[in-house]
Short mmCIF file of C-alpha atoms and ligand atoms in Angstrom, two decimals:
data_model
loop_
_atom_site.label_atom_id
_atom_site.label_comp_id
_atom_site.label_asym_id
_atom_site.label_seq_id
_atom_site.Cartn_x
_atom_site.Cartn_y
_atom_site.Cartn_z
CA UNK Z 256 41.44 -17.97 -20.55
CA UNK Z 257 42.81 -15.47 -17.95
CA UNK Z 258 43.12 -16.37 -14.33
CA UNK Z 259 40.23 -15.18 -12.19
CA UNK Z 260 38.63 -15.38 -8.61
CA UNK Z 261 34.92 -15.19 -8.53
CA UNK Z 262 32.87 -14.58 -5.44
CA UNK Z 263 29.40 -12.90 -5.38
CA UNK Z 264 27.69 -12.99 -1.88
CA UNK Z 265 24.44 -11.14 -2.91
CA UNK Z 266 21.18 -13.11 -2.18
CA UNK Z 267 18.95 -12.12 -5.12
CA UNK Z 268 15.19 -12.44 -4.78
CA UNK Z 269 13.42 -11.94 -8.00
CA UNK Z 270 9.79 -11.69 -8.92
CA UNK Z 271 6.21 -10.25 -8.45
CA UNK Z 272 5.24 -9.39 -4.91
CA UNK Z 273 8.67 -10.14 -3.49
CA UNK Z 274 9.28 -6.81 -1.61
CA UNK Z 275 7.18 -8.16 1.37
CA UNK Z 276 10.10 -10.65 1.96
CA UNK Z 277 12.36 -7.79 3.20
CA UNK Z 278 10.87 -8.15 6.75
CA UNK Z 279 12.56 -11.54 7.06
CA UNK Z 280 15.83 -10.43 5.73
CA UNK Z 281 16.69 -7.87 8.35
CA UNK Z 282 16.59 -8.89 12.03
CA UNK Z 283 13.83 -6.95 13.91
CA UNK Z 284 16.08 -5.28 16.52
CA UNK Z 285 18.27 -3.67 13.87
CA UNK Z 286 18.21 0.03 13.43
CA UNK Z 287 17.60 0.65 9.67
CA UNK Z 288 18.10 3.60 7.52
CA UNK Z 289 15.95 3.43 4.37
CA UNK Z 290 17.42 5.55 1.62
CA UNK Z 291 15.76 6.70 -1.56
CA UNK Z 292 15.63 9.16 -4.29
CA UNK Z 293 13.56 12.16 -5.48
CA UNK Z 294 10.24 10.57 -4.75
CA UNK Z 295 9.45 8.04 -7.63
CA UNK Z 296 8.88 5.41 -4.88
CA UNK Z 297 6.14 7.54 -3.34
CA UNK Z 298 4.32 7.55 -6.69
CA UNK Z 299 4.45 4.02 -7.63
CA UNK Z 300 3.63 2.26 -4.56
CA UNK Z 301 6.90 0.92 -3.66
CA UNK Z 302 7.38 3.15 -0.68
CA UNK Z 303 4.06 1.89 0.86
CA UNK Z 304 5.06 -1.79 0.11
CA UNK Z 305 8.41 -1.34 1.93
CA UNK Z 306 6.91 0.59 4.82
CA UNK Z 307 4.09 -2.12 5.33
CA UNK Z 308 6.61 -4.93 5.17
CA UNK Z 309 8.92 -3.18 7.82
CA UNK Z 310 6.05 -2.16 10.16
CA UNK Z 311 7.62 -4.00 13.14
CA UNK Z 312 11.14 -2.72 12.48
CA UNK Z 313 12.85 0.37 13.58
CA UNK Z 314 13.30 2.54 10.44
CA UNK Z 315 14.67 6.06 9.92
CA UNK Z 316 14.54 7.54 6.36
CA UNK Z 317 16.75 9.57 4.16
CA UNK Z 318 15.20 10.71 0.88
CA UNK Z 319 16.43 13.07 -1.76
CA UNK Z 320 19.55 11.11 -3.22
CA UNK Z 321 19.87 12.64 -6.69
CA UNK Z 322 20.45 10.77 -10.07
CA UNK Z 323 24.18 10.66 -10.23
CA UNK Z 324 24.32 10.90 -6.36
CA UNK Z 325 25.80 13.84 -4.89
CA UNK Z 326 28.77 13.65 -2.42
CA UNK Z 327 27.53 16.47 -0.28
CA UNK Z 328 24.06 14.93 0.10
CA UNK Z 329 25.54 11.56 1.01
CA UNK Z 330 27.71 13.14 3.75
CA UNK Z 331 24.40 14.39 5.33
CA UNK Z 332 23.18 10.77 5.38
CA UNK Z 333 26.55 9.81 7.11
CA UNK Z 334 25.86 12.39 9.76
CA UNK Z 335 22.34 10.82 10.31
CA UNK Z 336 23.77 7.39 10.50
CA UNK Z 337 26.10 8.42 13.18
CA UNK Z 338 23.35 10.34 15.12
CA UNK Z 339 20.83 7.53 14.85
CA UNK Z 340 23.34 4.72 15.37
CA UNK Z 341 22.15 3.04 12.13
CA UNK Z 342 23.13 -0.60 11.89
CA UNK Z 343 21.68 -1.54 8.43
CA UNK Z 344 21.15 0.42 5.15
CA UNK Z 345 18.18 -0.19 2.91
CA UNK Z 346 18.38 1.33 -0.48
CA UNK Z 347 15.18 1.66 -2.49
CA UNK Z 348 15.64 2.94 -5.99
CA UNK Z 349 17.77 2.97 -8.98
CA UNK Z 350 21.58 2.70 -9.34
CA UNK Z 351 22.13 6.13 -7.83
CA UNK Z 352 20.28 5.41 -4.66
CA UNK Z 353 22.13 2.08 -4.32
CA UNK Z 354 25.56 3.47 -5.16
CA UNK Z 355 24.91 6.43 -2.81
CA UNK Z 356 24.04 4.08 -0.11
CA UNK Z 357 27.10 2.00 -0.70
CA UNK Z 358 29.24 5.11 -0.19
CA UNK Z 359 27.29 6.07 3.06
CA UNK Z 360 28.03 2.40 4.21
CA UNK Z 361 31.67 2.76 3.59
CA UNK Z 362 32.09 6.38 4.75
CA UNK Z 363 30.42 6.10 8.25
CA UNK Z 364 33.44 4.31 9.61
CA UNK Z 365 36.15 5.89 7.35
CA UNK Z 366 38.41 8.19 9.41
CA UNK Z 367 39.80 11.13 7.54
CA UNK Z 368 38.74 12.89 4.39
CA UNK Z 369 35.76 10.82 2.86
CA UNK Z 370 36.66 12.09 -0.59
CA UNK Z 371 39.85 10.03 -0.54
CA UNK Z 372 37.57 6.92 -0.85
CA UNK Z 373 36.85 8.11 -4.37
CA UNK Z 374 39.73 10.22 -5.24
CA UNK Z 375 42.58 8.00 -3.90
CA UNK Z 376 40.96 4.50 -3.68
CA UNK Z 377 41.54 4.68 0.02
CA UNK Z 378 40.99 1.11 1.46
CA UNK Z 379 37.72 0.50 3.26
CA UNK Z 380 38.20 -1.47 6.29
CA UNK Z 381 34.56 -1.56 7.53
CA UNK Z 382 31.12 -0.84 6.20
CA UNK Z 383 27.55 -0.85 7.48
CA UNK Z 384 25.80 -3.86 5.91
CA UNK Z 385 23.25 -3.06 3.17
CA UNK Z 386 20.32 -4.44 1.24
CA UNK Z 387 18.55 -3.13 -1.87
CA UNK Z 388 15.10 -2.95 -3.40
CA UNK Z 389 15.85 -2.14 -7.14
CA UNK Z 390 13.46 -0.12 -9.28
CA UNK Z 391 15.58 0.58 -12.39
CA UNK Z 392 17.25 -2.20 -14.30
CA UNK Z 393 20.58 -0.65 -15.60
CA UNK Z 394 23.68 -0.49 -13.47
CA UNK Z 395 24.07 -3.97 -12.02
CA UNK Z 396 24.83 -2.19 -8.62
CA UNK Z 397 22.27 -4.40 -6.88
CA UNK Z 398 24.74 -7.40 -7.44
CA UNK Z 399 28.10 -5.84 -7.53
CA UNK Z 400 30.65 -4.12 -5.17
CA UNK Z 401 31.09 -0.88 -7.26
CA UNK Z 402 29.74 2.69 -6.54
CA UNK Z 403 29.80 5.90 -8.61
CA UNK Z 404 29.48 9.21 -6.90
CA UNK Z 405 29.34 12.73 -8.38
CA UNK Z 406 30.75 15.95 -6.82
CA UNK Z 407 29.21 18.86 -8.67
CA UNK Z 408 31.26 21.52 -6.94
CA UNK Z 409 34.32 20.08 -8.70
CA UNK Z 410 32.60 18.73 -11.74
CA UNK Z 411 33.75 15.32 -10.79
CA UNK Z 412 32.27 11.76 -11.16
CA UNK Z 413 34.30 9.02 -9.57
CA UNK Z 414 33.98 5.44 -8.44
CA UNK Z 415 35.16 3.07 -5.80
CA UNK Z 416 35.08 -0.75 -5.53
CA UNK Z 417 35.06 -2.77 -2.27
CA UNK Z 418 33.97 -6.27 -1.41
CA UNK Z 419 32.49 -4.68 1.81
CA UNK Z 420 29.77 -3.01 -0.12
CA UNK Z 421 28.28 -5.78 -1.87
CA UNK Z 422 24.48 -5.77 -0.85
CA UNK Z 423 23.63 -8.69 1.52
CA UNK Z 424 20.39 -9.12 -0.50
CA UNK Z 425 18.64 -7.36 -3.46
CA UNK Z 426 15.00 -7.64 -4.18
CA UNK Z 427 13.99 -7.22 -7.80
CA UNK Z 428 10.28 -7.05 -8.58
CA UNK Z 429 9.88 -6.21 -12.24
CA UNK Z 430 6.45 -4.65 -11.39
CA UNK Z 431 8.31 -1.77 -9.85
CA UNK Z 432 9.68 -0.82 -13.10
CA UNK Z 433 6.23 -0.31 -14.76
CA UNK Z 434 6.38 3.34 -13.79
CA UNK Z 435 9.68 4.11 -15.39
CA UNK Z 436 9.65 6.92 -17.99
CA UNK Z 437 10.85 5.73 -21.43
CA UNK Z 438 14.04 7.82 -21.06
CA UNK Z 439 15.08 5.85 -18.00
CA UNK Z 440 14.05 2.55 -19.46
CA UNK Z 441 16.04 3.22 -22.62
CA UNK Z 442 19.02 4.47 -20.55
CA UNK Z 443 18.86 1.24 -18.62
CA UNK Z 444 19.08 -0.90 -21.86
CA UNK Z 445 21.98 1.02 -23.12
CA UNK Z 446 23.79 0.76 -19.91
CA UNK Z 447 23.36 -3.01 -19.64
CA UNK Z 448 24.29 -3.38 -23.29
CA UNK Z 449 27.46 -1.32 -22.83
CA UNK Z 450 28.38 -3.21 -19.65
CA UNK Z 451 28.38 -6.36 -21.76
CA UNK Z 452 30.47 -4.86 -24.63
CA UNK Z 453 33.08 -3.53 -22.19
CA UNK Z 454 33.78 -7.18 -21.20
CA UNK Z 455 33.20 -8.80 -24.62
CA UNK Z 456 34.37 -6.52 -27.42
CA UNK Z 457 38.16 -6.72 -26.51
CA UNK Z 458 40.48 -9.30 -27.78
CA UNK Z 459 40.03 -13.06 -27.87
CA UNK Z 460 41.56 -15.16 -24.97
CA UNK Z 461 39.67 -18.22 -25.82
CA UNK Z 462 36.50 -17.89 -23.68
CA UNK Z 463 33.75 -19.40 -25.74
CA UNK Z 464 31.40 -19.91 -22.75
CA UNK Z 465 31.80 -16.20 -21.52
CA UNK Z 466 31.41 -15.06 -25.23
CA UNK Z 467 28.19 -16.94 -25.60
CA UNK Z 468 26.87 -15.61 -22.08
CA UNK Z 469 27.64 -12.13 -23.25
CA UNK Z 470 25.95 -12.73 -26.67
CA UNK Z 471 22.89 -14.13 -24.89
CA UNK Z 472 22.42 -10.87 -22.83
CA UNK Z 473 22.95 -8.66 -25.95
CA UNK Z 474 20.56 -10.49 -27.99
CA UNK Z 475 17.88 -10.58 -25.19
CA UNK Z 476 18.27 -6.83 -24.68
CA UNK Z 477 17.80 -6.36 -28.51
CA UNK Z 478 14.65 -8.42 -28.52
CA UNK Z 479 13.14 -7.49 -25.09
CA UNK Z 480 14.11 -3.82 -25.03
CA UNK Z 481 11.75 -2.51 -27.72
CA UNK Z 482 8.95 -4.52 -26.15
CA UNK Z 483 9.11 -2.72 -22.75
CA UNK Z 484 9.20 0.66 -24.60
CA UNK Z 485 6.08 -0.28 -26.59
CA UNK Z 486 4.36 -1.86 -23.59
CA UNK Z 487 5.67 -0.57 -20.34
CA UNK Z 488 3.48 -3.04 -18.32
CA UNK Z 489 4.50 -6.07 -20.10
CA UNK Z 490 5.66 -8.10 -17.05
CA UNK Z 491 7.46 -10.78 -19.00
CA UNK Z 492 9.51 -8.29 -20.98
CA UNK Z 493 10.29 -6.13 -17.98
CA UNK Z 494 11.35 -9.23 -16.13
CA UNK Z 495 13.76 -10.16 -19.04
CA UNK Z 496 15.23 -6.89 -19.19
CA UNK Z 497 15.77 -6.67 -15.49
CA UNK Z 498 17.51 -9.93 -15.29
CA UNK Z 499 19.66 -9.06 -18.28
CA UNK Z 500 20.81 -5.91 -16.54
CA UNK Z 501 21.88 -7.72 -13.45
CA UNK Z 502 23.63 -10.42 -15.35
CA UNK Z 503 25.54 -7.76 -17.24
CA UNK Z 504 27.45 -6.50 -14.33
CA UNK Z 505 27.39 -8.97 -11.63
CA UNK Z 506 30.89 -9.85 -12.74
CA UNK Z 507 30.03 -13.36 -14.03
CA UNK Z 508 30.63 -12.55 -17.65
CA UNK Z 509 33.87 -10.80 -16.81
CA UNK Z 510 35.54 -14.04 -15.47
CA UNK Z 511 38.69 -14.81 -17.30
CA UNK Z 512 38.31 -12.15 -20.15
CA UNK Z 513 40.02 -8.91 -21.04
CA UNK Z 514 38.07 -5.92 -20.05
CA UNK Z 515 37.88 -2.51 -21.61
CA UNK Z 516 35.88 0.14 -19.66
CA UNK Z 517 37.17 3.15 -21.74
CA UNK Z 518 33.60 4.05 -22.89
CA UNK Z 519 32.51 4.26 -19.23
CA UNK Z 520 35.60 6.29 -18.18
CA UNK Z 521 35.03 8.82 -20.96
CA UNK Z 522 31.30 8.76 -20.43
CA UNK Z 523 31.58 9.65 -16.78
CA UNK Z 524 33.47 12.69 -17.73
CA UNK Z 525 30.69 13.76 -20.12
CA UNK Z 526 28.27 13.46 -17.09
CA UNK Z 527 30.65 15.39 -14.84
CA UNK Z 528 31.02 18.27 -17.24
CA UNK Z 529 27.61 18.41 -18.89
CA UNK Z 530 25.15 16.43 -16.57
CA UNK Z 531 24.03 14.04 -19.27
CA UNK Z 532 22.41 10.73 -17.96
CA UNK Z 533 24.86 7.87 -17.73
CA UNK Z 534 23.10 5.78 -20.47
CA UNK Z 535 23.11 8.91 -22.74
CA UNK Z 536 26.83 9.24 -22.54
CA UNK Z 537 27.46 5.54 -23.32
CA UNK Z 538 25.33 5.64 -26.44
CA UNK Z 539 27.51 8.53 -27.67
CA UNK Z 540 30.99 7.05 -26.70
CA UNK Z 541 30.59 3.39 -27.65
CA UNK Z 542 30.23 3.71 -31.40
CA UNK Z 543 33.06 6.35 -31.56
CA UNK Z 544 35.30 4.11 -29.37
CA UNK Z 545 34.70 0.97 -31.45
CA UNK Z 546 35.29 3.00 -34.63
CA UNK Z 547 38.70 4.31 -33.32
CA UNK Z 548 39.71 0.82 -31.92
CA UNK Z 549 38.38 -1.18 -34.92
CA UNK Z 550 41.78 -2.77 -35.61
CA UNK Z 551 42.77 -3.99 -32.21
CA UNK Z 552 39.12 -5.18 -31.61
CA UNK Z 553 38.66 -6.57 -35.14
CA UNK Z 554 38.31 -10.23 -34.30
CA UNK Z 555 35.75 -9.74 -31.67
CA UNK Z 556 33.87 -7.07 -33.63
CA UNK Z 557 33.51 -9.51 -36.56
CA UNK Z 558 32.21 -12.33 -34.25
CA UNK Z 559 29.81 -9.75 -32.82
CA UNK Z 560 28.62 -8.75 -36.27
CA UNK Z 561 28.06 -12.10 -37.30
CA UNK Z 562 26.51 -13.53 -34.31
CA UNK Z 563 24.42 -10.68 -33.12
CA UNK Z 564 23.63 -8.63 -36.17
CA UNK Z 565 23.87 -11.15 -39.03
CA UNK Z 566 26.47 -9.06 -40.78
CA UNK Z 567 28.08 -11.41 -43.27
CA UNK Z 568 28.67 -9.10 -46.34
CA UNK Z 569 32.32 -8.20 -47.22
CA UNK Z 570 35.58 -8.60 -45.62
CA UNK Z 571 36.32 -8.42 -41.90
CA UNK Z 572 36.71 -4.71 -41.86
CA UNK Z 573 33.44 -4.22 -43.62
CA UNK Z 574 31.71 -6.63 -41.24
CA UNK Z 575 33.14 -4.87 -38.15
CA UNK Z 576 31.97 -1.48 -39.52
CA UNK Z 577 28.58 -2.82 -40.30
CA UNK Z 578 28.22 -4.08 -36.64
CA UNK Z 579 29.18 -0.63 -35.29
CA UNK Z 580 26.44 0.91 -37.43
CA UNK Z 581 23.89 -1.52 -36.21
CA UNK Z 582 24.91 -0.91 -32.71
CA UNK Z 583 24.38 2.80 -33.19
CA UNK Z 584 21.06 2.35 -35.07
CA UNK Z 585 19.87 0.16 -32.12
CA UNK Z 586 20.54 2.99 -29.60
CA UNK Z 587 18.88 5.44 -31.96
CA UNK Z 588 15.77 3.02 -32.36
CA UNK Z 589 15.20 3.15 -28.71
CA UNK Z 590 15.34 7.00 -28.64
CA UNK Z 591 18.90 7.45 -27.22
CA UNK Z 592 20.79 10.00 -29.34
CA UNK Z 593 24.35 8.93 -30.37
CA UNK Z 594 26.05 12.24 -31.06
CA UNK Z 595 27.16 15.30 -28.80
CA UNK Z 596 25.62 17.50 -31.44
CA UNK Z 597 22.11 16.03 -30.45
CA UNK Z 598 22.75 17.82 -27.02
CA UNK Z 599 24.46 20.80 -28.55
CA UNK Z 600 27.71 20.00 -27.02
CA UNK Z 601 30.93 21.03 -28.83
CA UNK Z 602 34.59 20.22 -28.45
CA UNK Z 603 35.35 22.88 -25.65
CA UNK Z 604 36.09 20.39 -22.93
CA UNK Z 605 37.74 17.49 -24.90
CA UNK Z 606 41.35 18.49 -23.88
CA UNK Z 607 40.22 18.89 -20.21
CA UNK Z 608 38.55 15.54 -20.25
CA UNK Z 609 41.62 13.79 -21.63
CA UNK Z 610 44.06 15.69 -19.35
CA UNK Z 611 41.98 14.80 -16.34
CA UNK Z 612 41.97 11.11 -17.17
CA UNK Z 613 45.63 10.97 -17.88
CA UNK Z 614 46.32 12.97 -14.64
CA UNK Z 615 44.80 10.25 -12.75
CA UNK Z 616 47.58 7.92 -13.96
CA UNK Z 617 45.08 6.08 -16.12
CA UNK Z 618 45.58 4.64 -19.60
CA UNK Z 619 42.29 3.24 -20.92
CA UNK Z 620 41.29 0.16 -22.78
CA UNK Z 621 42.05 -3.43 -22.67
CA UNK Z 622 45.58 -2.80 -23.93
CA UNK Z 623 46.07 0.39 -21.83
CA UNK Z 624 46.79 2.09 -25.24
CA UNK Z 625 44.23 4.85 -25.08
CA UNK Z 626 46.11 7.96 -23.71
CA UNK Z 627 45.43 11.67 -24.01
CA UNK Z 628 45.67 11.94 -27.80
CA UNK Z 629 43.51 8.98 -28.33
CA UNK Z 630 40.73 10.21 -25.91
CA UNK Z 631 40.55 13.56 -27.68
CA UNK Z 632 40.34 11.56 -31.18
CA UNK Z 633 37.58 9.40 -29.75
CA UNK Z 634 35.67 12.50 -28.62
CA UNK Z 635 36.10 14.11 -32.02
CA UNK Z 636 34.18 11.15 -33.45
CA UNK Z 637 31.45 11.73 -30.92
CA UNK Z 638 30.71 15.14 -32.23
CA UNK Z 639 28.27 14.46 -35.28
O1 LIG I 739 15.19 9.65 -7.84
P1 LIG I 739 13.80 9.08 -8.09
O2 LIG I 739 12.65 9.83 -7.78
O3 LIG I 739 13.73 7.69 -7.51
O4 LIG I 739 13.74 8.89 -9.72
C1 LIG I 739 14.64 8.22 -10.45
C2 LIG I 739 15.67 9.06 -11.20
O5 LIG I 739 15.02 10.31 -11.47
C3 LIG I 739 13.99 7.54 -11.62
N1 LIG I 739 13.49 6.14 -11.24
C4 LIG I 739 14.00 5.12 -10.74
N2 LIG I 739 13.28 4.10 -10.51
C5 LIG I 739 12.05 4.53 -11.14
C6 LIG I 739 12.14 5.86 -11.48
N3 LIG I 739 11.10 6.55 -11.96
C7 LIG I 739 9.98 5.86 -12.24
N4 LIG I 739 9.74 4.74 -11.74
C8 LIG I 739 10.82 3.86 -11.26
N5 LIG I 739 10.62 2.55 -10.85
O6 LIG I 739 14.92 7.33 -12.58
C9 LIG I 739 15.87 8.45 -12.53
C10 LIG I 739 17.35 7.89 -12.71
O7 LIG I 739 17.66 7.02 -11.53
P2 LIG I 739 19.23 6.66 -11.41
O8 LIG I 739 19.17 5.77 -10.17
O9 LIG I 739 20.02 7.76 -11.46
O10 LIG I 739 19.52 5.76 -12.74
P3 LIG I 739 20.45 4.47 -12.91
O11 LIG I 739 19.86 3.26 -12.19
O12 LIG I 739 20.68 4.45 -14.39
O13 LIG I 739 21.71 4.82 -12.13
C11 LIG I 739 22.72 5.72 -12.65
C12 LIG I 739 23.93 5.91 -11.76
O14 LIG I 739 24.57 4.53 -11.62
C13 LIG I 739 25.96 4.71 -11.91
C14 LIG I 739 25.97 5.83 -13.01
O15 LIG I 739 27.12 6.42 -13.24
C15 LIG I 739 24.95 6.78 -12.48
O16 LIG I 739 25.59 7.63 -11.44
N6 LIG I 739 26.57 3.43 -12.31
C16 LIG I 739 26.66 2.45 -11.38
C17 LIG I 739 27.33 1.36 -11.70
C18 LIG I 739 27.61 0.28 -10.56
N7 LIG I 739 27.44 0.63 -9.24
O17 LIG I 739 28.10 -0.71 -10.84
C19 LIG I 739 27.90 0.95 -12.91
C20 LIG I 739 27.38 1.85 -14.05
O18 LIG I 739 28.29 1.82 -15.15
C21 LIG I 739 27.14 3.19 -13.65
O19 LIG I 739 28.22 3.96 -13.78
ZN1 LIG I 740 27.31 1.67 -16.92
#
C-alpha cells in the first residue's frame, strides 16, 4: 500500500426531507448567496424547500450557472459577493453548480488574475465557506475539494483542488433526483463508475480493502443504475445510486492506491472542444483507454473481469478484453454512446488535444507514460 493522508471535513446529511435542516447549519446573522443553475430547482420543488427553510436568513440569489460552469458567469457572481458582502455560499444543484460555487468561494479573495487559479494552480489562501444541496448524483463534488470550470472563449475546461473549498456540509435528499432526465441520470452513473475505475484499474499495490470497496461501488451501480432508469421514482434505487456517486469520489477509495485519471483529462478536452456532457466523454474514452493500456493494467483488468463481470473464459488477455467489452456494453445499455462517431465527431482535433495536454507539462496515467503520441492513439480508438 502507498502512503496516504486522509481528511474529509464534510458533514453529510442524507435522506428524505432533509433539506429543511439547512436552517440549522448556517448561523442566522450570516449573509448567504444561494447559487443555482438554469432553473431545474424551480420546477422540482427544491427551490421552494430551500427558501422555506431559510425564511429567517438573509439570502441573496445567483442563478444561471451553466452545465460545465462558465468562468465569465462565475466572475459575475464574484462581483455580487463583493457588493453584497456575502459570508456563506449555498450551492443548490448538480456538480456544475457546486464546482462553480467552489470557484466563486476561492476567487472572491484571490488577488490578481483569477484564471491563474485554474491555469497555473495558483495557491488559494482564503475561501468563503460553502455548503451544498445536491440534486444530481455524479461528480462527488459534494464531498471533495475539487472543482472544474470551463472557459468557452478559449475552448478550455480546467480544474483546481483546494482543501479550503470542501463544503462544510452537503445535504443529499434522493427525492430531489426523481426529476432528472434519463440523460443526466445515465451520465451520473457513468461518471461515478469511471471515478472508481480511475482509482481501481491501475496496478496492484496490495490493497485488498480498497479494491473491494471499489468493486462494491461498481457492482451496486451495475445493479441499481438500470432500476433508476426504469423507475425514476424508486426511492431506494435513487438513494443507492446517490450514495455510490458520493463514495466514488470522496477520496476514500483512493487512499493508498495508484491513480490514473487519463480518461478524465482526455474527456475534459472533448467537452472543451465539442461541448459533450462530462459523462458522455467518459463513456467514449474509458473503453479506448483500457484497450490501449491493456498490458500495463492486465492484472487489475483480470481481477475486474472475474469479480465484476464473471469473465472466466480463456487466458488473462482474453479475460481483460471481455471485461472491457462488458464495460462498453453496460454504458450502451444505459443509453450512453461509446464512440465519437455517435456524435458525428472525427479526428480533426486529436493533435490539438494531445498537444495541449502535453503543453501543460502533463504525462497521463498511473505510470505517467501516456504522452502526445499515446493520447492520439487512444483518441483513434474512440472513433468507431
Ligand atoms: O442547470 P439546471 O437547470 O439545474 O439543470 C441541470 C443541468 O442542465 C440538470 N439537473 C440537475 N439536477 C437536476 C437537473 N434536472 C432535473 N432534476 C434535477 N434534480 O442537469 C444538467 C446537468 O447538470 P450538471 O451539474 O452540469 O451535471 P453534473 O452533476 O454531471 O456535473 C458536471 C460537471 O462536474 C464536473 C464536470 O466536468 C462537469 O463540469 N466534474 C466535477 C468533479 C468534481 N468536482 O470533483 C469531478 C468530475 O469528474 C467532473 O469533472
Ligand atoms: Zn468525472
